[in-house]
Tab-separated table of C-alpha atoms in Angstrom:
chain	number	residue	atom	x	y	z
A	1	GLN	CA	17.714	-0.867	-7.461
A	2	VAL	CA	15.047	-0.149	-4.895
A	3	GLN	CA	13.953	-2.565	-2.209
A	4	LEU	CA	10.564	-2.419	-0.544
A	5	VAL	CA	9.992	-4.175	2.767
A	6	GLU	CA	6.454	-4.514	4.100
A	7	SER	CA	5.301	-5.288	7.606
A	8	GLY	CA	2.106	-5.295	9.623
A	9	GLY	CA	-0.079	-7.928	8.014
A	10	GLY	CA	-1.902	-10.586	9.975
A	11	LEU	CA	-5.218	-12.047	11.040
A	12	VAL	CA	-7.974	-9.820	12.379
A	13	GLN	CA	-11.684	-10.124	12.997
A	14	ALA	CA	-14.179	-8.229	10.909
A	15	GLY	CA	-14.507	-4.678	12.162
A	16	GLY	CA	-10.945	-4.634	13.407
A	17	SER	CA	-7.946	-2.603	12.350
A	18	LEU	CA	-4.457	-3.179	11.013
A	19	THR	CA	-1.645	-0.885	9.945
A	20	LEU	CA	0.726	-1.818	7.138
A	21	SER	CA	4.141	-0.230	6.704
A	22	CYS	CA	6.505	-0.242	3.754
A	23	ALA	CA	10.048	1.074	3.875
A	24	ALA	CA	11.997	1.766	0.708
A	25	SER	CA	15.757	1.533	0.514
A	26	GLY	CA	18.441	1.427	-2.143
A	27	SER	CA	19.117	3.805	-5.003
A	28	ILE	CA	16.540	6.395	-4.100
A	29	PHE	CA	16.760	9.979	-5.205
A	30	SER	CA	13.088	10.762	-5.111
A	31	ILE	CA	10.076	8.511	-5.079
A	32	ASP	CA	7.328	9.814	-7.296
A	33	THR	CA	4.552	7.592	-6.005
A	34	MET	CA	4.148	5.060	-3.211
A	35	GLY	CA	1.184	3.011	-2.287
A	36	TRP	CA	-0.550	-0.294	-1.964
A	37	TYR	CA	-2.167	-2.868	-4.209
A	38	ARG	CA	-3.797	-6.119	-3.181
A	39	GLN	CA	-4.554	-9.475	-4.727
A	40	ALA	CA	-7.157	-11.875	-3.459
A	41	PRO	CA	-7.141	-15.572	-4.454
A	42	GLY	CA	-8.374	-16.009	-7.991
A	43	LYS	CA	-8.531	-12.277	-8.637
A	44	GLN	CA	-6.357	-9.723	-10.353
A	45	ARG	CA	-4.141	-7.355	-8.441
A	46	GLU	CA	-6.024	-4.140	-7.739
A	47	LEU	CA	-5.220	-0.668	-6.531
A	48	VAL	CA	-5.901	0.080	-2.876
A	49	ALA	CA	-4.348	3.511	-2.354
A	50	LEU	CA	-1.584	5.656	-3.794
A	51	VAL	CA	0.086	8.871	-2.699
A	52	ALA	CA	2.012	10.846	-5.302
A	53	SER	CA	4.348	13.710	-4.587
A	54	ILE	CA	3.844	16.824	-6.650
A	55	THR	CA	5.402	20.249	-6.501
A	56	SER	CA	2.607	21.725	-4.391
A	57	GLY	CA	2.130	18.792	-2.052
A	58	SER	CA	0.730	15.344	-2.656
A	59	VAL	CA	-2.154	13.647	-4.422
A	60	ILE	CA	-3.934	10.673	-2.896
A	61	ASN	CA	-6.153	8.141	-4.614
A	62	TYR	CA	-8.226	5.395	-3.012
A	63	ALA	CA	-10.167	2.523	-4.441
A	64	ASP	CA	-13.886	3.108	-3.963
A	65	SER	CA	-14.127	-0.051	-1.886
A	66	VAL	CA	-11.806	1.330	0.822
A	67	LYS	CA	-12.748	5.012	0.889
A	68	GLY	CA	-13.654	6.139	4.386
A	69	ARG	CA	-12.082	3.045	5.967
A	70	PHE	CA	-8.423	3.113	4.877
A	71	THR	CA	-5.949	5.962	5.215
A	72	ILE	CA	-2.638	6.172	3.396
A	73	SER	CA	0.186	8.332	4.646
A	74	ARG	CA	3.777	8.875	3.695
A	75	ASP	CA	6.917	9.910	5.504
A	76	ASN	CA	9.237	11.212	2.817
A	77	ALA	CA	12.153	11.599	5.210
A	78	LYS	CA	11.971	7.875	5.967
A	79	ASN	CA	10.880	6.774	2.487
A	80	THR	CA	8.061	4.933	4.180
A	81	VAL	CA	4.396	4.606	3.373
A	82	TYR	CA	1.686	3.455	5.763
A	83	LEU	CA	-1.798	2.088	5.301
A	84	GLN	CA	-4.143	2.381	8.256
A	85	MET	CA	-7.014	-0.038	7.707
A	86	ASN	CA	-10.133	0.324	9.853
A	87	SER	CA	-13.514	-1.397	9.800
A	88	LEU	CA	-11.981	-4.345	7.991
A	89	LYS	CA	-14.265	-6.700	6.100
A	90	PRO	CA	-13.764	-10.315	5.027
A	91	GLU	CA	-13.579	-9.090	1.431
A	92	ASP	CA	-10.438	-7.143	2.359
A	93	THR	CA	-8.643	-10.474	2.716
A	94	ALA	CA	-5.732	-10.489	0.264
A	95	VAL	CA	-2.003	-10.246	-0.130
A	96	TYR	CA	-1.115	-6.573	0.073
A	97	TYR	CA	1.787	-5.371	-2.039
A	98	CYS	CA	3.750	-2.199	-1.538
A	99	TYR	CA	4.390	-0.215	-4.718
A	100	ALA	CA	6.826	2.526	-5.595
A	101	LEU	CA	7.447	4.475	-8.759
A	102	VAL	CA	10.990	5.820	-8.986
A	103	ARG	CA	12.079	7.652	-12.123
A	104	ALA	CA	9.356	5.883	-14.135
A	105	VAL	CA	10.432	2.440	-12.897
A	106	LYS	CA	7.921	0.363	-10.913
A	107	TYR	CA	8.964	-1.581	-7.845
A	108	TRP	CA	7.027	-4.090	-5.772
A	109	GLY	CA	7.382	-5.499	-2.294
A	110	GLN	CA	7.156	-9.200	-1.556
A	111	GLY	CA	3.625	-8.898	-0.198
A	112	THR	CA	2.081	-9.289	3.223
A	113	GLN	CA	-1.009	-11.373	3.974
A	114	VAL	CA	-4.055	-9.733	5.501
A	115	THR	CA	-6.815	-12.101	6.573
A	116	VAL	CA	-10.118	-10.827	7.935
A	117	SER	CA	-12.315	-13.423	9.614
A	118	SER	CA	-16.077	-13.077	9.785
């Protein structure tokens, strides 16, 4: 089993910044992919950003809506992934879920609320 614990959510004004963190623990040998999804009220859960480890380094994907504003990073030694969110908009308001793929098994965190006021 793998546990994911998120932190860093909260309330911020439009244009502000927040940093989310997610630490993985448990039966971890190697985490293939870590990242973030979000779900706004009445909407489906959507990808925000993922970072996948490959032999030659890492591959990062962002949703178009956050490109240029959000930055994902990963500390493999700490099994932790971060999401730096800048220039936040009210439409970024959602519950943000940490995600990890370990040996083809998907794991989710409990979610952390991010609210951006206009």
